Coordinates of C-alpha atoms and ligand atoms in Angstrom, one line a residue:
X1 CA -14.5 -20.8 15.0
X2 CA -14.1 -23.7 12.8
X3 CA -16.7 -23.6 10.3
X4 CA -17.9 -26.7 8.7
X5 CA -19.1 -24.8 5.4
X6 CA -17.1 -21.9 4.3
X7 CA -19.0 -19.2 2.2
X8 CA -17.6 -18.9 -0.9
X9 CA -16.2 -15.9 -2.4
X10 CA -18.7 -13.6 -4.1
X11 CA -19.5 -13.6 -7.7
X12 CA -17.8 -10.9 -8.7
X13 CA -14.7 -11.0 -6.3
X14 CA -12.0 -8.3 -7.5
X15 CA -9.0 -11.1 -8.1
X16 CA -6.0 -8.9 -8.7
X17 CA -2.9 -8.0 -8.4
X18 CA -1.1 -4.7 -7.1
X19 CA 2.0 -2.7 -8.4
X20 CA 3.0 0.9 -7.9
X21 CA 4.1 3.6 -10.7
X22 CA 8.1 4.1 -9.3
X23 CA 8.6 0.7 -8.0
X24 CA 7.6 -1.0 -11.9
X25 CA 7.6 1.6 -14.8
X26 CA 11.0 2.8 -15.3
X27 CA 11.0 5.8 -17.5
X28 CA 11.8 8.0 -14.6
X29 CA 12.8 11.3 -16.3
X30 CA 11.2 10.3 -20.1
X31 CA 8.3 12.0 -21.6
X32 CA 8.0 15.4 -19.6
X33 CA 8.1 13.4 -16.4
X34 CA 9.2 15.3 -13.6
X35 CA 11.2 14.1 -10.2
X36 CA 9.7 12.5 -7.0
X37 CA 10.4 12.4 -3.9
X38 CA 11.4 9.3 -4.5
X39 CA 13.6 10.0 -7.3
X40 CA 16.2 12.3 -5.1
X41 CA 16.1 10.1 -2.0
X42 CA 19.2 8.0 -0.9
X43 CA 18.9 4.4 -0.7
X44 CA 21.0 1.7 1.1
X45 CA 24.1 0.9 -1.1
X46 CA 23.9 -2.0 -3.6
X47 CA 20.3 -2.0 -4.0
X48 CA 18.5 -1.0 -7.5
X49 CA 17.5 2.9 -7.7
X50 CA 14.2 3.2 -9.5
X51 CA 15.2 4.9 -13.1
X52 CA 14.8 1.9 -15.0
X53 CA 12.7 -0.5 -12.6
X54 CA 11.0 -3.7 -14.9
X55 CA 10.8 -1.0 -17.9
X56 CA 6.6 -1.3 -17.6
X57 CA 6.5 2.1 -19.4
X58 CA 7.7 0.5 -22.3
X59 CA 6.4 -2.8 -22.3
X60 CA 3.1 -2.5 -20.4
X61 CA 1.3 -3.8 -23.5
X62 CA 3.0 -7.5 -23.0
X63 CA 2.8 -6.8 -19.1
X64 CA -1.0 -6.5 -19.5
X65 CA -1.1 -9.4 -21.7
X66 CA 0.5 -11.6 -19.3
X67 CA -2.1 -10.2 -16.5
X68 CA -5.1 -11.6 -18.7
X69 CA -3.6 -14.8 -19.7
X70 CA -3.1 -15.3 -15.8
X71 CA -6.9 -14.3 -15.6
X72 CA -6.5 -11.0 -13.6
X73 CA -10.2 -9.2 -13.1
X74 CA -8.9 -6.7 -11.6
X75 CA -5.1 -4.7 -11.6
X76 CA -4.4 -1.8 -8.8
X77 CA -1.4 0.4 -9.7
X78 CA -0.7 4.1 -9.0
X79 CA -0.4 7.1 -11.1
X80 CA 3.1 9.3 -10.7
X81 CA 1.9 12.7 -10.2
X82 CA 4.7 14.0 -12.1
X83 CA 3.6 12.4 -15.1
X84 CA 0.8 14.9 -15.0
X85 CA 2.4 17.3 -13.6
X86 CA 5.9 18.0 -13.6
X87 CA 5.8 20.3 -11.0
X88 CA 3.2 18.5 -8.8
X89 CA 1.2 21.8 -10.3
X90 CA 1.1 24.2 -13.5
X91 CA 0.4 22.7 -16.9
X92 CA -0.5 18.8 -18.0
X93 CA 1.5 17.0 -19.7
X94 CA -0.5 15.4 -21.7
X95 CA 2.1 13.1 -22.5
X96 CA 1.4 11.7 -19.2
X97 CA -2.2 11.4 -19.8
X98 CA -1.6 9.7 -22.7
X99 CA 0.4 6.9 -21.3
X100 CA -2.1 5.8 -18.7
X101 CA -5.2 6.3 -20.9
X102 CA -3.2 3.8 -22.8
X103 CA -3.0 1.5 -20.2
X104 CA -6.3 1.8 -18.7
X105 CA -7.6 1.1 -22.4
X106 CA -5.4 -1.7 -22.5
X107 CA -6.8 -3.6 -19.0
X108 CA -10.4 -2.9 -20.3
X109 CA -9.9 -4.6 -23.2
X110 CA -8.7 -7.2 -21.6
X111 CA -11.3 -6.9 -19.0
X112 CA -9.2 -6.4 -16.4
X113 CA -10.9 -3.7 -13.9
X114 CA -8.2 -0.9 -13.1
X115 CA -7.9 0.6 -9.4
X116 CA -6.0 3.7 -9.4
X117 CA -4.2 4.7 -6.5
X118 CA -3.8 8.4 -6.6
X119 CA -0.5 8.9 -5.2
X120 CA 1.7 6.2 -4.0
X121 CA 4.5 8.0 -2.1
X122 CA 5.8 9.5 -5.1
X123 CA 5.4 13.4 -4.5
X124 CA 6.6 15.8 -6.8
X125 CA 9.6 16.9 -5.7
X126 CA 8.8 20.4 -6.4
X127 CA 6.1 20.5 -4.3
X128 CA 8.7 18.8 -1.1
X129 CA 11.3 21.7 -1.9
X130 CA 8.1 24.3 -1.2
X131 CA 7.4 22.4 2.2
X132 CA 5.5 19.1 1.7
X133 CA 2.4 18.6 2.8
X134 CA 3.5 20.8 5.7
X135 CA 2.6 23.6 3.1
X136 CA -1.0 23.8 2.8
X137 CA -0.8 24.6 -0.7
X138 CA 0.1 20.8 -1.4
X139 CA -3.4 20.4 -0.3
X140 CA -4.9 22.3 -3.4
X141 CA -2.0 20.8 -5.7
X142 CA -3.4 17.1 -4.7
X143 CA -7.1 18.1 -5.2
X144 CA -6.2 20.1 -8.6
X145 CA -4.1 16.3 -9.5
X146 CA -7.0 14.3 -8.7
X147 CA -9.4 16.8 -10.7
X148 CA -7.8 16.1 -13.8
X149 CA -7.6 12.3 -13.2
X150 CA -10.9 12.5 -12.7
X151 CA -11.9 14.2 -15.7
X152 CA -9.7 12.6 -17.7
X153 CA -10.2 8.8 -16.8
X154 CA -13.3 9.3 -14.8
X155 CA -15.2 7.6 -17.2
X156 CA -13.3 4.5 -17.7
X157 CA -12.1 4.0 -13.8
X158 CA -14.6 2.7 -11.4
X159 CA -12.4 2.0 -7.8
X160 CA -10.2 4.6 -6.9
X161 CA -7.6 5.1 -3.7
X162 CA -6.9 8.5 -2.6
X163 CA -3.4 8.1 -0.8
X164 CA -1.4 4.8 -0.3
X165 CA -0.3 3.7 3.7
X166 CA -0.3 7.2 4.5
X167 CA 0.4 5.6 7.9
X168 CA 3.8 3.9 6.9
X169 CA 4.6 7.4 5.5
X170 CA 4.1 8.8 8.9
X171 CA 5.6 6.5 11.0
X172 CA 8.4 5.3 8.6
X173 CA 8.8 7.8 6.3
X174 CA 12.5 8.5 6.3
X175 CA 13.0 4.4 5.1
X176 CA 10.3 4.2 2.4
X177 CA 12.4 7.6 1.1
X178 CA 9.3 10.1 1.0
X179 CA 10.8 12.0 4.0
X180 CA 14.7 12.7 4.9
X181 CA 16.0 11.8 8.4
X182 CA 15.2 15.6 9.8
X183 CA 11.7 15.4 8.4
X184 CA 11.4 12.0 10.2
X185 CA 12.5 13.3 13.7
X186 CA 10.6 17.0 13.7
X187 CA 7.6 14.5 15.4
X188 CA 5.0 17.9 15.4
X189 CA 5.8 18.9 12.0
X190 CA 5.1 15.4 10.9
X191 CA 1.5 14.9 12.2
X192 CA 0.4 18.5 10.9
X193 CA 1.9 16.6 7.1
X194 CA -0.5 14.0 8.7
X195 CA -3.4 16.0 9.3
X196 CA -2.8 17.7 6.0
X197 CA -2.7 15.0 3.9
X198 CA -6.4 14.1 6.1
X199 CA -7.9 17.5 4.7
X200 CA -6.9 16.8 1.2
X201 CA -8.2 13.1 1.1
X202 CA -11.4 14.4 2.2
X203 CA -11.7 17.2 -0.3
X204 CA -11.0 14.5 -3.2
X205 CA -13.4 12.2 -1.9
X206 CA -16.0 14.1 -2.0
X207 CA -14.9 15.2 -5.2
X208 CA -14.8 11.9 -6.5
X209 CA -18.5 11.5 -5.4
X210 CA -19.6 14.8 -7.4
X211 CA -17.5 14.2 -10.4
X212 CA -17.6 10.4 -11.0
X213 CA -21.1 9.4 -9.2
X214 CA -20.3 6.0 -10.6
X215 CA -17.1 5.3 -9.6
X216 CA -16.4 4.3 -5.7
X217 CA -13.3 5.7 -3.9
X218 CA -11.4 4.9 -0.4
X219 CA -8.1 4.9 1.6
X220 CA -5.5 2.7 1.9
X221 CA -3.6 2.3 4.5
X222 CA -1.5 -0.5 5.8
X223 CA -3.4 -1.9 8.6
X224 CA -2.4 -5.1 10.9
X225 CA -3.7 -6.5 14.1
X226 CA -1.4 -5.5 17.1
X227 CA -0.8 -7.9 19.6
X228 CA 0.1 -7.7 23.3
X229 CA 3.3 -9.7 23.4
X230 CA 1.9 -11.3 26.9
X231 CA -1.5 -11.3 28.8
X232 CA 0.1 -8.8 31.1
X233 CA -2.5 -5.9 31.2
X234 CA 0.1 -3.5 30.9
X235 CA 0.8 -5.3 27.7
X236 CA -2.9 -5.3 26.4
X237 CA -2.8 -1.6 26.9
X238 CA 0.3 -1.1 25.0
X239 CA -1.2 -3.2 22.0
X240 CA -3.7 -1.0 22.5
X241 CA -2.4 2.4 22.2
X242 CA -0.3 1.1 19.2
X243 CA -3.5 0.0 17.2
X244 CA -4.9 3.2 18.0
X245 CA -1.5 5.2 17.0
X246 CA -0.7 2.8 13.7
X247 CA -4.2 2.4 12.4
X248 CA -7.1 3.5 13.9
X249 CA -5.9 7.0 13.3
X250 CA -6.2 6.7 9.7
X251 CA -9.5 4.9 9.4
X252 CA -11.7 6.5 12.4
X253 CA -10.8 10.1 10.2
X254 CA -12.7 9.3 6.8
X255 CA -15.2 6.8 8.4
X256 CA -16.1 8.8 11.3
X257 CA -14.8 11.8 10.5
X258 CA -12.7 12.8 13.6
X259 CA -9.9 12.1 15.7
X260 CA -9.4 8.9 17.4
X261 CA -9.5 9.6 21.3
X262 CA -6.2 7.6 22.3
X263 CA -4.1 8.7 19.1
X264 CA -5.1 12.3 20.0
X265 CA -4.5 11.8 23.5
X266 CA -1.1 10.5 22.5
X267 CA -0.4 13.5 20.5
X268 CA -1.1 16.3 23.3
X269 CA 1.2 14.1 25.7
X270 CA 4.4 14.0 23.3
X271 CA 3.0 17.7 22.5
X272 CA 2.7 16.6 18.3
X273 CA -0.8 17.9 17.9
X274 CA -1.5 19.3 14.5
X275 CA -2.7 23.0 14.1
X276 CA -6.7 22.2 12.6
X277 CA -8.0 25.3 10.7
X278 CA -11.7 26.1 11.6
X279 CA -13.1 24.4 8.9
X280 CA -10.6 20.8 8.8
X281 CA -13.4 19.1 10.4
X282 CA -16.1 20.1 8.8
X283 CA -14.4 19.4 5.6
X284 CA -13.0 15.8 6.6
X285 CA -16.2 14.8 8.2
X286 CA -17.9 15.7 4.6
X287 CA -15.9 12.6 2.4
X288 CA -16.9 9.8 3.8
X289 CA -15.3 6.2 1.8
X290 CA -17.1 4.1 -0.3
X291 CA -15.0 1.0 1.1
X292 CA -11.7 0.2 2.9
X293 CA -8.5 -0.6 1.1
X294 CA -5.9 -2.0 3.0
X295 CA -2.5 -2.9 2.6
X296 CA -1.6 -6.5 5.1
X297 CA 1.1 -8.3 5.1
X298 CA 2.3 -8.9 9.0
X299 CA 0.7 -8.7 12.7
X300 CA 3.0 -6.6 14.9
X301 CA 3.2 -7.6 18.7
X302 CA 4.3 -4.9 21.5
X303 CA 5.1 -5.0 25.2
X304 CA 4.4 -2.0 27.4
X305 CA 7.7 0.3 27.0
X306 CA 9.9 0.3 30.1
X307 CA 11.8 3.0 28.8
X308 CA 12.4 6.8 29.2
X309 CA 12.9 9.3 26.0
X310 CA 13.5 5.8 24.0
X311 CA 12.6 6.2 20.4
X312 CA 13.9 3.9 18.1
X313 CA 13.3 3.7 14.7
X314 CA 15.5 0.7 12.7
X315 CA 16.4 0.4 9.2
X316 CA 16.7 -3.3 9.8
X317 CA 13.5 -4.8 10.7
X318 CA 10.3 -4.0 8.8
X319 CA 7.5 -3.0 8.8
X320 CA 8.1 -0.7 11.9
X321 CA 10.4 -1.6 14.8
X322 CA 8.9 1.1 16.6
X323 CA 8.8 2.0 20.5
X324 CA 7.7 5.2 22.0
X325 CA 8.9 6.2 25.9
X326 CA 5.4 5.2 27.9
X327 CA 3.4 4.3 25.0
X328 CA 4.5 0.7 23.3
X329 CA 7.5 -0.9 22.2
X330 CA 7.4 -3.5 19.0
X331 CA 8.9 -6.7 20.0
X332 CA 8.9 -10.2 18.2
X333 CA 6.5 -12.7 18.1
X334 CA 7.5 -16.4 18.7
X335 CA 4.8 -18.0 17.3
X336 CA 5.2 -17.2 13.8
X337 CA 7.9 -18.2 11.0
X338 CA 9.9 -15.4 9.3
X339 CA 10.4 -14.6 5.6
X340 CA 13.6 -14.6 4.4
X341 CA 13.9 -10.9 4.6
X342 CA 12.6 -11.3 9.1
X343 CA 8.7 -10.6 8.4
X344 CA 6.8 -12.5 10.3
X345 CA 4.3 -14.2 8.4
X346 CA 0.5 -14.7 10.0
X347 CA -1.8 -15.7 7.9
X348 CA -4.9 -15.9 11.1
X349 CA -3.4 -12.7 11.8
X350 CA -4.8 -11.7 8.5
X351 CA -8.6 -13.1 9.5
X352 CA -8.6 -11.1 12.7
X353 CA -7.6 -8.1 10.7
X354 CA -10.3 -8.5 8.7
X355 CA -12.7 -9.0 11.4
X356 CA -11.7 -6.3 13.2
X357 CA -12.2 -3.7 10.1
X358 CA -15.6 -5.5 9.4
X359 CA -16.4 -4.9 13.3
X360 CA -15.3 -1.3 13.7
X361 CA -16.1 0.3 10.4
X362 CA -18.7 -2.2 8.5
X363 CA -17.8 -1.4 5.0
X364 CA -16.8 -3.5 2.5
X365 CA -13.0 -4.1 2.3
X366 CA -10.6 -4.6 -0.4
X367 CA -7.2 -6.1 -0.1
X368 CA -4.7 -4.0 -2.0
X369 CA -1.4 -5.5 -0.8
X370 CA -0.3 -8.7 0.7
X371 CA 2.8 -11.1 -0.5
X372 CA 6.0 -12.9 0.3
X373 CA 9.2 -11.0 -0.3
X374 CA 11.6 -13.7 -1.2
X375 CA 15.0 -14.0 -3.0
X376 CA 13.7 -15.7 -6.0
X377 CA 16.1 -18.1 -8.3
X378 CA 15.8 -18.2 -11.8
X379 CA 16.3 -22.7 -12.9
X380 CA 17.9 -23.9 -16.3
X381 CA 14.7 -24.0 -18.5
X382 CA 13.6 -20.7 -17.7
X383 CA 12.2 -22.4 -14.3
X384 CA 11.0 -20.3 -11.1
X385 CA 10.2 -22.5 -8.3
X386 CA 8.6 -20.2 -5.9
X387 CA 6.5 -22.7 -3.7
X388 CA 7.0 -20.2 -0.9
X389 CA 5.2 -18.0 -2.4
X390 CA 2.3 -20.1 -3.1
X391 CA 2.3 -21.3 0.5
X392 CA 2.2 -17.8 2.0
X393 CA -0.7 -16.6 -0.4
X394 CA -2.9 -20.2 -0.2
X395 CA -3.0 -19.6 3.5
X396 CA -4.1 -16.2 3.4
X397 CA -6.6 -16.5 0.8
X398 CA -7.8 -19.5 2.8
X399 CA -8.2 -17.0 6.2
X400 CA -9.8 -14.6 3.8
X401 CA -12.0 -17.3 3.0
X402 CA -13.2 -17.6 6.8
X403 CA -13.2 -14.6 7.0
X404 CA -16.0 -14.0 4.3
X405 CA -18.1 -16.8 6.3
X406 CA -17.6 -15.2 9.5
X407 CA -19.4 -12.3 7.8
X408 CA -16.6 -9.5 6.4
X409 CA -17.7 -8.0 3.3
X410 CA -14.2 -8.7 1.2
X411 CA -14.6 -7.5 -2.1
X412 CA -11.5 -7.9 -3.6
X413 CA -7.8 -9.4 -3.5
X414 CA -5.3 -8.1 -4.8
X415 CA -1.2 -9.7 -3.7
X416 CA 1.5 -7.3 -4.2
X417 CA 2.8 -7.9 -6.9
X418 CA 1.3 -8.1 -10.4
X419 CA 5.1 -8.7 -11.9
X420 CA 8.4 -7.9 -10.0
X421 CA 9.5 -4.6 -8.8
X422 CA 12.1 -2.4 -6.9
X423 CA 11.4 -3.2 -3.2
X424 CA 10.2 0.1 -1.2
X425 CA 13.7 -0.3 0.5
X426 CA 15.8 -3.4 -0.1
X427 CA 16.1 -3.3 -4.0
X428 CA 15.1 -5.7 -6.7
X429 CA 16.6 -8.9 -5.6
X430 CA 13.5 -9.0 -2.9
X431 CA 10.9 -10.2 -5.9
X432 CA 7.4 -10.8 -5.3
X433 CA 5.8 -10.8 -8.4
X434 CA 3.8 -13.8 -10.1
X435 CA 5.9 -12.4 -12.9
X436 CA 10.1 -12.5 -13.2
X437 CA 12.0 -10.1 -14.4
X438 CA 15.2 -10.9 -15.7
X439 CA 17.5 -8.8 -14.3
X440 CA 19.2 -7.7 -10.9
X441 CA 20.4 -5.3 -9.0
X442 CA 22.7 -3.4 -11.1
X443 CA 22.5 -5.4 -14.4
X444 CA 19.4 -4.5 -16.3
X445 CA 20.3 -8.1 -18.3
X446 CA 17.1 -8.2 -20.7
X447 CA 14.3 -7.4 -18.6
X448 CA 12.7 -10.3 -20.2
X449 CA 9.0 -11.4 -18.5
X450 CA 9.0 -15.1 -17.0
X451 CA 6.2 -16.8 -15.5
X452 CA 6.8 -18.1 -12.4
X453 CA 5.2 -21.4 -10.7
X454 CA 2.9 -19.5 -8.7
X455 CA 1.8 -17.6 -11.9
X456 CA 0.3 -20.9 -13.0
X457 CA -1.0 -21.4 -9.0
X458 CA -2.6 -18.0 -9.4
X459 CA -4.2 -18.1 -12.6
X460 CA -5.9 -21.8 -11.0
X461 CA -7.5 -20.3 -8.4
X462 CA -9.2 -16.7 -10.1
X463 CA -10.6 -19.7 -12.8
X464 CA -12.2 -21.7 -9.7
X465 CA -13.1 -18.3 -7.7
X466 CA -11.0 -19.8 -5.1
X467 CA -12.2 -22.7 -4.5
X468 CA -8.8 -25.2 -5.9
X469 CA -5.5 -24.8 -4.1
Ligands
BGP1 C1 4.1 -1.5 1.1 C2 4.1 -0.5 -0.1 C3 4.6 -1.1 -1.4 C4 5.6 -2.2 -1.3 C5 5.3 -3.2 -0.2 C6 6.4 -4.2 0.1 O1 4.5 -0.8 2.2 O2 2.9 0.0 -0.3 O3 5.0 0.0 -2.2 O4 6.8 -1.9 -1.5 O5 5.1 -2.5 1.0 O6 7.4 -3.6 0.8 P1 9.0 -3.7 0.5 O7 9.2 -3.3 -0.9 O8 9.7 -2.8 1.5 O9 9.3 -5.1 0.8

């Protein structure tokens, strides 16, 4: 459809910007903080770890600053649990609660609305040397975390996100660093971590409900249109079975409270079913979302898989290059142009997304992540052409736009990133902040803040609710 009129965005609209706690703060062992997950993993050699990352911990004050001055009303970020707890459990440390009451008074001040994501792949690593969240007890040690945020910040924090692409965990743990290769390939043990983590997002919605009755809470998966790579119906089925598998999975459980039909069906067949005490249900059919958050940065396209036992699961292509023996294979599209670092970028891709959401769940939606990895060059005059960047996020605001008129209920956007950051996987050279930090891989340089072109491109559009480009 081709509207003549577009709506306009609503008065109101959450214009944001996303980061996560290990990919910007830095700090990694300061202040009582204990290790992640993410901490002890391995990464690919010659790309940043995350002990110092853009140093936010120290200079989130400026950070915040820079936020406002671009006009942010609204800034998601994520909590590390082992800031408040060590140990993923056992005593605060208050130190912990002290640096994000900080902050969170800092973006009010500034009117900035904070939305907390919960945990961000970043669990304690205490709590993975005890099992994971193949250990039920992580269940409680989540709920007891998100108690205390609540109580703490409940107050001050009015959008809230229980668990961050708990399907990209899943499905590509091993890469992201939350699981090791052995965790990755034990497929059964994976979906009861799955089904797990399902239980324990219910238990803190409802939580969230009882404790904060103002605040509004929801999930946050990554969540992309599949296409059938031809009109073959083989094809359609594929894409089929792989939007069931990637993302209706983690939507149909807190909106509907159950299993989706196919993504089960898929489970019995490769015999990964999760173990569902006699109670799960019960208890994941009682926390019901307040709204969708959703992470979107690329369709995927799949062809029906012609191949026996094949699983693949490459380090080189993101988001997933992913084929299962009778089930789907992820293949390229040749429609779409490629970021430097072989996404595919689809900005209609991103409309139909949102439709589809709109269609299956009708809840409002909020855009948590979306953004153009690039390899971003700092110019004599402290100068950061990034007219990529403002490409990419013009033409998806623009589809989020039609989107709106065609009836979604968007309530926010928010690009990843706020400011640059350590890449989930491929270091700190891949920027995609509004913000530059000076430094690089290995050389921390002075970590000083520049504002990039599309900083000025950004701060244009909030002022004109999106109406100038
Ligand atoms: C999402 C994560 C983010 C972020 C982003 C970009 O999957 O939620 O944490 O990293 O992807 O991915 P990458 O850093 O791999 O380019």
């Amino acid at each position: 459809m081709y509207h003549e009129e577009l709506k306009s965005f609503p008065e109101g609209f959450l214009w944001g910007a996303s980061t996560s706690a290990y990919q910007v703060e830095g700090a990694w062992n300061e202040d009582g903080k204990g290790p992640s997950v993410i901490d002890m993993a391995k990464y690919p050699e010659g790309t940043s770890d995350f002990k110092v990352a853009s140093d936010h911990y120290h200079r989130y004050k400026e950070d915040v600053a820079l936020f406002a001055e671009m006009g942010l009303k609204a800034y998601r970020f994520s909590v590390a649990w082992t800031r408040i707890f060590p140990q993923g459990t056992g005593e605060i440390n208050q130190k912990g609660i002290a640096f994000y009451d900080s902050l969170i008074n800092e973006l009010l001040e500034h009117n900035i609305e904070p939305i907390v994501t919960i945990y961000h792949f970043d669990l304690p690593y205490a709590l993975q040397q005890k099992g994971g969240w193949l250990n039920r007890e992580t269940i409680d040690a989540y709920v007891n975390y998100a108690k205390t945020l609540f109580t703490y910040f409940g107050n001050k924090v009015k959008y809230w996100l229980t668990i961050n692409e708990q399907n990209m965990m899943i499905l590509h743990g091993s890469n992201i660093g939350v699981f090791d290769k052995n965790i990755q390939n034990q497929r059964k043990e994976l979906f009861q971590q799955n089904h797990n983590m399902f239980v324990a997002q219910a238990k803190v919605i409802k939580m969230c409900h009882e404790m904060c009755p103002n605040a509004k809470i929801g999930p946050a998966p990554n969540i992309s249109s599949i296409y059938p790579a031809s009109c073959k119906p083989e094809d359609v089925l594929a894409a089929n079975n792989f939007s069931s598998i990637r993302n209706w999975l983690y939507l149909d459980i807190p909106v509907f409270g159950r299993y989706n039909s196919v993504a089960w069906s898929y489970m019995e067949e490769k015999s990964y079913t999760p173990t569902v005490q006699d109670d799960d249900m019960e208890i994941i059919a009682s926390g019901k979302p307040d709204f969708i958050a959703f992470n979107y940065y690329r369709t995927t396209t799949v062809t029906k898989n012609e191949y026996d036992n094949y699983l693949a699961d490459s380090r080189d292509e993101q988001p997933l290059d992913t084929a299962e023996s009778g089930v789907y294979t992820v293949s390229s599209n040749p429609h779409l142009e490629k970021t430097q670092f072989n996404w595919e970028i689809d900005p209609v891709g991103f409309r139909v997304t949102l439709r589809e959401l709109n269609e299956r769940y009708n809840l409002p939606l909020l855009v948590t992540e979306n953004g153009l990895g690039a390899l971003d060059r700092l110019e004599d005059g402290d100068v950061i052409n990034d007219d990529y960047r403002i490409e990419y996020l013009r033409k998806h605001i623009e589809q989020a736009r039609l989107a709106i008129t065609d009836g979604v209920q968007l309530i926010g956007y928010c690009p990843w990133s706020a400011i640059d950051l350590v890449s989930t996987h491929e270091g700190f050279s891949k920027h995609y902040g509004f913000i530059y930090v000076n430094r690089d891989e290995s050389d921390l340089k002075d970590l000083r803040r520049i504002k990039k072109k599309s900083f000025y491109w950004y701060k244009k559009t909030i002022a004109s609710n999106g109406e100038i480009f």
